[in-house]
Coordinates of C-alpha atoms in Angstrom, one line a residue:
M1 CA 19.9 42.6 20.3
A2 CA 19.1 40.4 23.3
T3 CA 16.4 42.8 24.5
A4 CA 14.8 43.1 21.1
N5 CA 14.7 39.4 20.9
A6 CA 13.2 39.1 24.3
N7 CA 10.5 41.7 23.5
T8 CA 9.5 40.0 20.3
K9 CA 9.4 36.7 22.2
G10 CA 7.1 38.3 24.7
A11 CA 4.9 39.7 21.9
R12 CA 4.8 36.3 20.3
K13 CA 3.8 34.7 23.6
K14 CA 0.7 36.9 23.8
E15 CA -0.6 35.6 20.5
V16 CA -0.1 31.9 21.2
K17 CA -2.5 30.0 19.0
K18 CA -5.0 28.2 21.2
E19 CA -7.7 27.5 18.8
T20 CA -7.8 23.8 17.8
G21 CA -9.5 24.5 14.5
L22 CA -7.5 21.6 13.0
G23 CA -10.2 19.1 13.2
L24 CA -11.8 17.3 10.2
T25 CA -15.1 18.5 8.8
Y26 CA -16.2 15.0 7.8
K27 CA -16.6 11.9 9.9
K28 CA -15.2 8.5 8.7
N29 CA -18.5 6.7 9.2
E30 CA -20.7 9.4 7.6
N31 CA -18.9 10.5 4.5
F32 CA -15.9 8.2 3.9
G33 CA -14.8 9.7 0.6
E34 CA -14.6 13.3 1.8
W35 CA -13.1 12.2 5.1
Y36 CA -10.3 10.4 3.2
S37 CA -9.5 13.3 0.9
E38 CA -9.4 15.6 3.9
V39 CA -7.1 13.3 6.0
V40 CA -4.5 12.8 3.4
V41 CA -4.1 16.6 2.9
N42 CA -4.5 17.8 6.5
S43 CA -2.0 15.2 7.8
E44 CA 0.5 16.6 5.3
M45 CA 0.8 13.3 3.4
I46 CA -0.1 14.7 0.0
E47 CA -0.8 18.0 -1.8
Y48 CA -3.1 18.2 -4.8
Y49 CA -1.4 19.1 -8.1
D50 CA -2.7 21.1 -11.0
I51 CA -3.0 18.0 -13.2
S52 CA -5.9 15.9 -12.2
G53 CA -5.0 12.5 -10.8
C54 CA -1.4 13.5 -9.9
Y55 CA -0.4 14.2 -6.4
I56 CA 2.7 15.6 -4.6
L57 CA 3.9 13.0 -2.1
R58 CA 5.2 15.0 0.9
P59 CA 7.9 13.8 3.3
W60 CA 5.4 12.4 5.8
T61 CA 4.4 9.9 3.0
M62 CA 7.9 9.3 1.6
T63 CA 9.3 8.2 5.0
I64 CA 6.6 5.4 5.0
W65 CA 7.5 4.4 1.5
E66 CA 11.2 4.4 2.4
V67 CA 10.6 2.1 5.4
L68 CA 8.8 -0.4 3.2
Q69 CA 11.4 -0.1 0.5
T70 CA 14.3 -0.7 2.9
F71 CA 12.6 -3.9 4.2
F72 CA 11.6 -5.2 0.7
D73 CA 14.8 -4.4 -1.0
A74 CA 16.9 -6.2 1.6
E75 CA 14.6 -9.3 1.4
I76 CA 14.8 -9.6 -2.4
K77 CA 18.6 -9.1 -2.3
K78 CA 18.7 -12.2 0.0
M79 CA 16.9 -14.0 -2.9
N80 CA 19.7 -12.8 -5.2
I81 CA 17.4 -10.5 -7.1
K82 CA 19.3 -7.5 -8.5
N83 CA 18.1 -3.9 -9.0
A84 CA 18.2 -2.4 -12.5
Y85 CA 16.6 0.6 -14.3
F86 CA 14.9 0.5 -17.7
P87 CA 13.7 3.5 -19.7
L88 CA 10.3 5.2 -19.1
F89 CA 9.5 5.1 -22.8
V90 CA 8.4 2.2 -25.1
T91 CA 7.7 2.2 -28.8
E92 CA 4.3 1.3 -30.1
S93 CA 5.5 -1.8 -32.1
V94 CA 7.1 -3.3 -28.9
L95 CA 4.1 -2.5 -26.7
Q96 CA 1.8 -4.1 -29.2
R97 CA 3.7 -7.4 -29.3
E98 CA 1.7 -9.2 -26.6
K99 CA -1.9 -8.7 -27.7
D100 CA -3.8 -9.7 -24.6
H101 CA -1.4 -7.7 -22.5
I102 CA -1.7 -4.4 -24.3
E103 CA -5.5 -4.8 -24.7
G104 CA -5.6 -5.0 -20.9
F105 CA -3.7 -1.7 -20.6
A106 CA -4.6 0.1 -23.8
P107 CA -7.2 2.6 -22.4
E108 CA -4.6 3.8 -19.8
V109 CA -1.5 4.3 -21.9
A110 CA -0.3 7.9 -22.2
W111 CA 1.5 8.8 -25.4
V112 CA 4.2 11.3 -26.3
T113 CA 3.3 12.7 -29.7
K114 CA 5.4 16.0 -29.9
S115 CA 8.9 17.2 -29.4
G116 CA 8.8 21.0 -29.1
Q117 CA 6.6 22.1 -31.9
S118 CA 7.2 19.2 -34.2
E119 CA 5.1 16.0 -34.3
L120 CA 7.1 12.8 -33.6
E121 CA 7.2 10.5 -36.6
V122 CA 6.4 7.6 -34.3
P123 CA 4.5 8.2 -31.0
I124 CA 6.1 6.9 -27.9
A125 CA 4.3 5.3 -25.0
I126 CA 5.0 6.0 -21.3
R127 CA 5.3 2.7 -19.5
P128 CA 2.1 1.5 -17.7
T129 CA 4.2 -1.5 -16.6
S130 CA 7.6 -2.8 -18.0
E131 CA 7.1 -6.3 -19.4
T132 CA 7.4 -5.1 -23.0
V133 CA 10.2 -2.7 -22.1
M134 CA 12.4 -5.4 -20.5
Y135 CA 11.8 -8.6 -22.4
P136 CA 13.4 -7.8 -25.7
Y137 CA 16.7 -7.5 -23.7
F138 CA 16.0 -10.7 -21.7
S139 CA 16.1 -12.5 -25.1
K140 CA 19.4 -10.9 -25.8
W141 CA 21.0 -11.7 -22.4
I142 CA 19.7 -15.2 -22.0
R143 CA 21.4 -17.7 -24.3
G144 CA 22.1 -20.9 -22.3
H145 CA 21.0 -22.5 -19.0
R146 CA 24.0 -20.9 -17.2
D147 CA 22.4 -17.5 -17.9
L148 CA 19.4 -18.5 -15.7
P149 CA 17.8 -17.6 -13.5
L150 CA 17.8 -13.9 -14.5
K151 CA 16.2 -12.0 -11.6
L152 CA 15.8 -8.2 -11.8
N153 CA 13.8 -5.6 -9.9
Q154 CA 13.3 -1.9 -10.5
W155 CA 12.1 0.9 -8.3
C156 CA 10.4 3.4 -10.5
N157 CA 7.2 5.3 -11.4
V158 CA 4.6 4.2 -13.9
V159 CA 1.9 6.2 -15.6
R160 CA -1.7 4.9 -16.2
W161 CA -4.0 7.6 -17.4
E162 CA -7.0 6.8 -15.3
F163 CA -10.1 8.7 -15.9
S164 CA -12.5 7.1 -13.4
H165 CA -12.4 8.8 -10.0
P166 CA -8.7 9.4 -9.2
T167 CA -8.1 9.0 -5.5
P168 CA -4.8 9.8 -3.8
F169 CA -2.7 6.6 -3.4
I170 CA -5.5 4.3 -4.5
R171 CA -5.9 5.4 -8.2
S172 CA -3.5 8.0 -9.5
R173 CA -2.2 8.7 -13.0
E174 CA 1.4 8.3 -11.8
F175 CA 2.5 6.2 -8.9
L176 CA 5.7 4.7 -7.4
W177 CA 6.2 1.0 -7.2
Q178 CA 8.7 -1.8 -7.5
E179 CA 8.4 -4.3 -10.3
G180 CA 10.2 -7.5 -10.3
H181 CA 10.8 -9.5 -13.5
T182 CA 12.4 -12.9 -13.4
A183 CA 13.1 -15.7 -15.8
F184 CA 13.7 -19.4 -14.9
A185 CA 14.5 -22.7 -16.7
T186 CA 11.6 -24.5 -15.0
Q187 CA 8.0 -23.9 -13.9
A188 CA 8.8 -25.3 -10.5
E189 CA 11.3 -22.5 -9.8
A190 CA 8.9 -19.9 -11.1
D191 CA 6.0 -21.3 -9.0
Q192 CA 8.1 -21.2 -5.8
E193 CA 9.2 -17.6 -6.3
V194 CA 5.7 -16.4 -6.9
L195 CA 4.8 -17.6 -3.4
E196 CA 8.0 -16.3 -1.7
I197 CA 7.3 -12.8 -3.0
L198 CA 3.6 -13.0 -2.0
E199 CA 4.7 -13.8 1.5
L200 CA 6.9 -10.6 1.5
Y201 CA 3.8 -8.7 0.4
R202 CA 1.8 -10.2 3.3
K203 CA 4.6 -9.1 5.7
I204 CA 4.4 -5.5 4.3
Y205 CA 0.7 -5.4 5.0
E206 CA 0.4 -7.4 8.2
E207 CA 3.7 -6.8 10.0
F208 CA 4.5 -3.2 8.9
L209 CA 1.1 -1.6 8.0
A210 CA -0.9 -3.7 10.6
I211 CA -3.5 -4.6 7.9
P212 CA -4.9 -8.1 7.7
V213 CA -4.9 -9.6 4.1
V214 CA -6.0 -12.8 2.4
K215 CA -3.5 -14.6 0.2
G216 CA -5.1 -16.2 -2.8
R217 CA -5.3 -16.7 -6.6
K218 CA -7.2 -14.5 -9.0
S219 CA -9.8 -15.8 -11.4
E220 CA -9.1 -16.2 -15.1
L221 CA -11.1 -13.0 -15.7
E222 CA -9.2 -11.0 -13.1
K223 CA -5.7 -12.3 -13.7
F224 CA -2.9 -10.2 -15.2
A225 CA -3.5 -9.6 -18.9
G226 CA -1.2 -12.0 -20.8
G227 CA -0.2 -13.9 -17.7
Y228 CA -0.5 -17.6 -16.8
Y229 CA -1.9 -17.1 -13.3
T230 CA -2.0 -14.3 -10.7
T231 CA -1.7 -14.5 -6.9
S232 CA -2.5 -11.5 -4.7
V233 CA -2.9 -10.3 -1.2
E234 CA -6.4 -8.8 -0.7
A235 CA -7.4 -6.2 1.9
F236 CA -10.9 -5.0 2.8
I237 CA -12.2 -1.6 3.8
P238 CA -15.1 -2.1 6.2
N239 CA -16.4 1.5 5.9
T240 CA -17.1 1.2 2.2
G241 CA -17.6 -2.6 2.0
R242 CA -15.0 -2.8 -0.8
G243 CA -12.1 -5.2 -1.3
I244 CA -8.8 -3.8 -2.4
Q245 CA -6.0 -5.6 -4.2
G246 CA -3.0 -5.1 -2.0
A247 CA -0.2 -6.4 -4.3
T248 CA 0.2 -9.0 -7.0
S249 CA 2.7 -11.8 -7.8
H250 CA 2.2 -13.2 -11.3
C251 CA 3.5 -16.3 -13.0
L252 CA 3.6 -15.3 -16.7
G253 CA 4.2 -18.8 -17.9
Q254 CA 5.9 -18.9 -21.3
N255 CA 3.6 -16.5 -23.1
F256 CA 6.0 -13.6 -23.1
A257 CA 8.9 -15.9 -23.8
K258 CA 7.1 -17.0 -27.0
M259 CA 6.4 -13.4 -28.1
F260 CA 9.8 -12.1 -27.3
Q261 CA 11.7 -15.2 -28.2
I262 CA 13.4 -15.7 -24.8
N263 CA 14.9 -19.1 -25.5
F264 CA 17.9 -20.9 -24.1
E265 CA 19.8 -24.1 -24.6
N266 CA 19.1 -26.4 -21.7
D267 CA 21.7 -28.8 -20.0
K268 CA 20.8 -31.5 -22.6
G269 CA 21.7 -29.2 -25.4
E270 CA 18.0 -28.7 -26.5
K271 CA 16.3 -25.4 -27.2
A272 CA 13.7 -24.4 -24.5
M273 CA 11.6 -21.4 -23.5
V274 CA 12.0 -19.7 -20.2
W275 CA 9.3 -19.5 -17.5
Q276 CA 8.7 -15.9 -16.2
N277 CA 7.3 -14.1 -13.3
S278 CA 6.5 -10.4 -12.6
W279 CA 5.4 -9.0 -9.3
A280 CA 4.7 -5.5 -7.8
Y281 CA 3.5 -3.4 -4.9
S282 CA 2.9 0.3 -5.1
T283 CA 2.2 3.5 -3.1
R284 CA -1.4 2.2 -3.0
T285 CA -0.2 0.3 0.2
I286 CA -0.1 3.7 2.0
G287 CA -3.7 4.6 1.0
V288 CA -5.0 1.3 2.3
M289 CA -3.2 2.1 5.6
V290 CA -4.9 5.5 5.9
M291 CA -8.4 3.9 5.1
V292 CA -8.0 1.1 7.6
H293 CA -6.6 2.8 10.6
G294 CA -7.6 6.5 10.3
D295 CA -10.2 8.0 12.6
D296 CA -12.2 11.2 13.1
K297 CA -9.0 12.9 14.5
G298 CA -7.0 12.1 11.4
L299 CA -4.3 9.7 10.5
V300 CA -3.3 6.8 12.8
L301 CA 0.2 5.4 11.9
P302 CA 1.5 2.0 12.9
P303 CA 4.8 2.6 14.8
K304 CA 6.9 0.5 12.4
V305 CA 6.3 2.9 9.5
A306 CA 5.7 6.2 11.3
S307 CA 7.9 9.1 10.2
V308 CA 7.9 10.2 13.8
Q309 CA 7.1 7.5 16.4
V310 CA 7.2 9.7 19.5
I311 CA 6.4 13.4 19.7
V312 CA 7.6 15.2 22.9
I313 CA 5.6 18.3 23.9
P314 CA 6.4 20.8 26.7
V315 CA 3.5 21.8 28.8
P316 CA 4.6 24.9 30.7
F317 CA 2.1 26.5 33.1
K318 CA 2.3 30.1 34.2
D319 CA 5.5 30.9 36.2
A320 CA 6.9 27.4 35.4
N321 CA 10.6 27.0 34.7
T322 CA 10.2 26.9 30.9
D323 CA 13.9 26.4 30.3
A324 CA 14.1 23.4 32.5
I325 CA 11.0 21.9 30.8
F326 CA 12.3 22.6 27.3
S327 CA 15.7 21.0 28.2
A328 CA 13.9 17.9 29.7
C329 CA 12.1 17.6 26.4
S330 CA 15.3 17.8 24.4
S331 CA 17.1 15.3 26.5
T332 CA 14.1 12.9 26.3
V333 CA 14.3 13.1 22.5
Q334 CA 18.0 12.6 22.6
A335 CA 17.6 9.4 24.8
L336 CA 14.9 8.0 22.6
R337 CA 16.9 8.7 19.4
E338 CA 20.0 7.0 20.8
A339 CA 17.8 4.0 21.6
G340 CA 16.8 3.9 17.9
F341 CA 13.4 5.5 18.0
R342 CA 12.2 8.2 15.6
A343 CA 11.5 11.0 18.1
E344 CA 11.0 14.7 17.9
A345 CA 10.2 17.6 20.2
D346 CA 7.7 20.4 19.3
L347 CA 9.2 23.4 21.0
R348 CA 7.4 26.1 19.0
D349 CA 6.4 28.8 21.4
N350 CA 3.6 30.4 19.2
Y351 CA 1.3 27.3 19.6
S352 CA -0.4 26.2 22.8
P353 CA 0.1 22.6 24.0
G354 CA -3.6 21.8 23.1
W355 CA -3.0 23.0 19.5
K356 CA 0.1 20.8 19.3
Y357 CA -1.8 17.8 20.6
S358 CA -4.4 18.1 17.8
H359 CA -1.8 18.8 15.2
W360 CA 0.2 15.6 16.0
E361 CA -2.9 13.5 16.4
M362 CA -4.0 14.6 12.9
K363 CA -0.6 13.5 11.6
G364 CA -1.1 10.1 13.3
V365 CA 2.1 10.0 15.5
P366 CA 1.7 6.8 17.6
L367 CA 2.9 8.2 21.0
R368 CA 2.8 11.6 22.6
I369 CA 5.0 12.5 25.6
E370 CA 4.0 15.5 27.7
I371 CA 6.4 17.1 30.1
G372 CA 5.1 19.8 32.5
P373 CA 6.3 21.2 35.9
K374 CA 4.7 18.3 37.8
D375 CA 6.4 15.7 35.7
L376 CA 9.7 17.5 36.1
A377 CA 9.3 17.5 39.9
N378 CA 8.4 13.8 39.9
N379 CA 11.1 12.9 37.4
Q380 CA 8.5 11.3 35.1
V381 CA 6.7 11.9 31.8
R382 CA 3.1 11.5 30.8
V383 CA 2.5 9.3 27.7
V384 CA -0.6 9.3 25.6
R385 CA -1.3 6.7 22.9
R386 CA -2.8 7.7 19.6
D387 CA -4.6 4.5 18.9
N388 CA -6.8 4.4 22.0
G389 CA -6.0 7.7 23.9
A390 CA -4.8 5.8 27.0
K391 CA -2.7 7.9 29.3
S392 CA 0.0 6.8 31.8
D393 CA 2.9 8.3 33.7
I394 CA 6.2 6.6 33.4
P395 CA 9.4 7.3 35.4
M396 CA 12.3 8.8 33.4
G397 CA 14.5 5.9 34.7
N398 CA 12.9 3.3 32.5
L399 CA 11.6 5.5 29.7
V400 CA 13.3 3.7 26.9
E401 CA 12.0 0.2 27.7
K402 CA 8.5 1.5 28.5
V403 CA 8.3 3.3 25.1
K404 CA 9.5 0.2 23.4
E405 CA 6.8 -1.9 25.1
I406 CA 4.0 0.7 24.3
L407 CA 5.0 1.0 20.7
S408 CA 5.0 -2.7 20.1
S409 CA 1.6 -2.9 21.9
I410 CA 0.2 -0.2 19.6
Q411 CA 1.4 -2.1 16.5
E412 CA -0.2 -5.3 17.8
C413 CA -3.5 -3.6 18.8
L414 CA -3.9 -1.8 15.5
F415 CA -3.6 -5.1 13.7
N416 CA -5.9 -6.9 16.0
A417 CA -8.6 -4.2 15.8
A418 CA -8.3 -4.1 12.0
K419 CA -8.6 -7.9 11.9
Q420 CA -11.6 -7.9 14.2
K421 CA -13.4 -5.3 12.0
R422 CA -12.5 -7.2 8.8
D423 CA -13.5 -10.6 10.1
A424 CA -16.9 -9.1 11.2
C425 CA -17.5 -8.2 7.5
I426 CA -16.9 -11.7 6.2
K427 CA -20.1 -13.4 5.3
I428 CA -20.4 -17.0 4.1
V429 CA -23.2 -17.5 1.6
N430 CA -24.6 -20.4 -0.4
T431 CA -27.3 -18.9 -2.6
W432 CA -27.8 -15.9 -4.9
D433 CA -30.3 -14.2 -2.6
E434 CA -27.9 -14.5 0.3
F435 CA -25.2 -13.1 -1.9
I436 CA -27.2 -10.0 -2.9
A437 CA -28.2 -9.4 0.7
A438 CA -24.6 -9.6 1.8
L439 CA -23.4 -7.4 -1.0
N440 CA -25.9 -4.7 -0.1
D441 CA -24.7 -5.1 3.5
K442 CA -21.2 -4.2 2.5
K443 CA -19.8 -7.6 3.2
M444 CA -16.7 -9.5 2.0
I445 CA -18.4 -12.6 0.7
L446 CA -17.1 -16.1 0.7
A447 CA -19.1 -18.3 -1.6
P448 CA -18.9 -21.7 -3.3
W449 CA -18.2 -21.3 -7.0
C450 CA -18.1 -23.4 -10.2
D451 CA -15.0 -21.5 -11.4
E452 CA -16.5 -20.7 -14.8
E453 CA -15.6 -17.5 -16.5
E454 CA -19.0 -17.0 -18.0
V455 CA -20.6 -17.3 -14.6
E456 CA -18.3 -14.6 -13.2
K457 CA -19.2 -12.3 -16.2
D458 CA -22.8 -13.0 -15.4
V459 CA -22.3 -12.0 -11.7
K460 CA -20.8 -8.7 -12.9
A461 CA -23.6 -8.0 -15.3
R462 CA -26.3 -8.9 -12.7
T463 CA -24.8 -6.7 -10.0
K464 CA -24.0 -3.6 -12.1
G465 CA -25.3 -0.5 -10.5
E466 CA -24.4 2.9 -9.0
L467 CA -21.9 1.3 -6.5
G468 CA -20.2 -0.7 -9.2
A469 CA -20.4 -4.4 -10.0
A470 CA -19.3 -7.3 -7.8
K471 CA -16.5 -9.4 -8.9
S472 CA -14.3 -12.2 -7.5
L473 CA -11.6 -10.9 -5.2
C474 CA -9.5 -14.1 -4.9
T475 CA -9.8 -17.8 -4.2
P476 CA -8.0 -18.1 -0.8
F477 CA -5.2 -20.6 -0.5
D478 CA -6.6 -21.4 2.9
Q479 CA -9.7 -23.3 1.6
P480 CA -12.6 -24.2 4.0
R481 CA -13.9 -27.8 3.5
L482 CA -16.3 -28.0 0.5
P483 CA -19.0 -30.6 1.4
E484 CA -19.8 -33.0 -1.4
G485 CA -22.7 -31.9 -3.5
T486 CA -22.2 -28.2 -2.7
L487 CA -23.6 -26.0 -5.6
C488 CA -22.3 -22.8 -7.0
F489 CA -24.1 -19.8 -5.5
A490 CA -24.5 -18.1 -8.9
S491 CA -25.1 -21.0 -11.4
G492 CA -26.4 -23.9 -9.4
K493 CA -23.7 -26.1 -11.0
P494 CA -21.4 -28.2 -8.8
A495 CA -19.0 -25.9 -6.9
K496 CA -15.3 -26.5 -7.2
K497 CA -13.9 -24.1 -4.6
W498 CA -14.6 -21.3 -2.1
T499 CA -14.0 -17.8 -3.5
Y500 CA -14.1 -14.3 -2.0
W501 CA -16.5 -11.9 -3.8
G502 CA -17.4 -8.2 -3.4
R503 CA -17.2 -4.7 -4.8
S504 CA -13.7 -3.5 -5.0
Y505 CA -11.5 -0.4 -5.6

């Protein structure tokens, strides 16, 4: 048996794959859309499915989702928010109860109309979001002020039957998210929570995914259908010149409480309506990460979320002591894992080191460790960074602390590079002509605005074209000074605030 095995091993060795035909056909700067589609498949994040707009999320993606979920879930539990699970289905009569709300979602609602061969008497909708699923039960569970606050979250999937350009992670017909739904006795409590949750969303983007975002408030036109006001974190994709809504935290006010009769007896014995919030982030976060950090070699993963943070690759030369090199690789992985890193070794003997380098670069692993005969002799390893390609040799003795240093440096550098690129795209304008020039130049535009809905509709109408209309992205909480007498860039009326504008996903 041993001889047969050795022979097949020898035969396998002869056909070691050296070709590095793993590369991308498209360049990020030349054909962004095709580049993106290729990266998400070649890096083994997704696989296309036979229903348009639906995608298989592979383990490489799910690990990232789990890292974000672990962080967020622990944080909301500290806020005393409890997880629950509500059904996927909702009846038409309940869905229709909040008119503005359902109008906002109507075109995207998928309906179940048959069971086996028989038509259902009443068609059933699949949730596009769960306000109408949950709130009839909020009204049942909330009776007096002691039942408040009621703070629930669910991790689930939702379906929105998009027909315009489905894009993996960014616009898909089914996606994963968390949705929080809370009810309070007072507006002050609701307002406070909106911002606490928004800060967690900022952390997800900036501290985990290394993506700079702007915190702000949505315009009346862009706010959540049926809500009181919407806050969001907004990211920007320099390559396409488009903003992208990263996550939203809504104060629903008392609108849904009115529709669903969510009343309580307050501490004075009077009947009152609750104040509600809803807030969510989805797998879209992962798509934004691919777009912002990816390059012409593939995915670039921030260490905090990477499925594998360190890949160890043996580099045996002819006549080298392969066993010793392989065992050094295994013990390196062992040491890194014990220190809490997500590390793996690629010991496949039918692929050349060069092929493996390309493969793991495509998958975006932050740090590669190479061990060859020379490294073995010098009791060191060669490390190569994915973000900037920098190589260095480090002694085995302080491997763990060096790897820790390098990974935190990669995390920081990715954020700084992304912020520098994003900041270079921000253009402050004061007039319509400057606005149009900046829009055509793929900028994220900060402009003084009169805050009138009709003016925003007019901006949309006047900028309609092949690339899509411009709209307000958000009014940043961090407002620059507005000199007295400043006029709105679009209407010429007195400006009330600075607002970000641009095309968006």
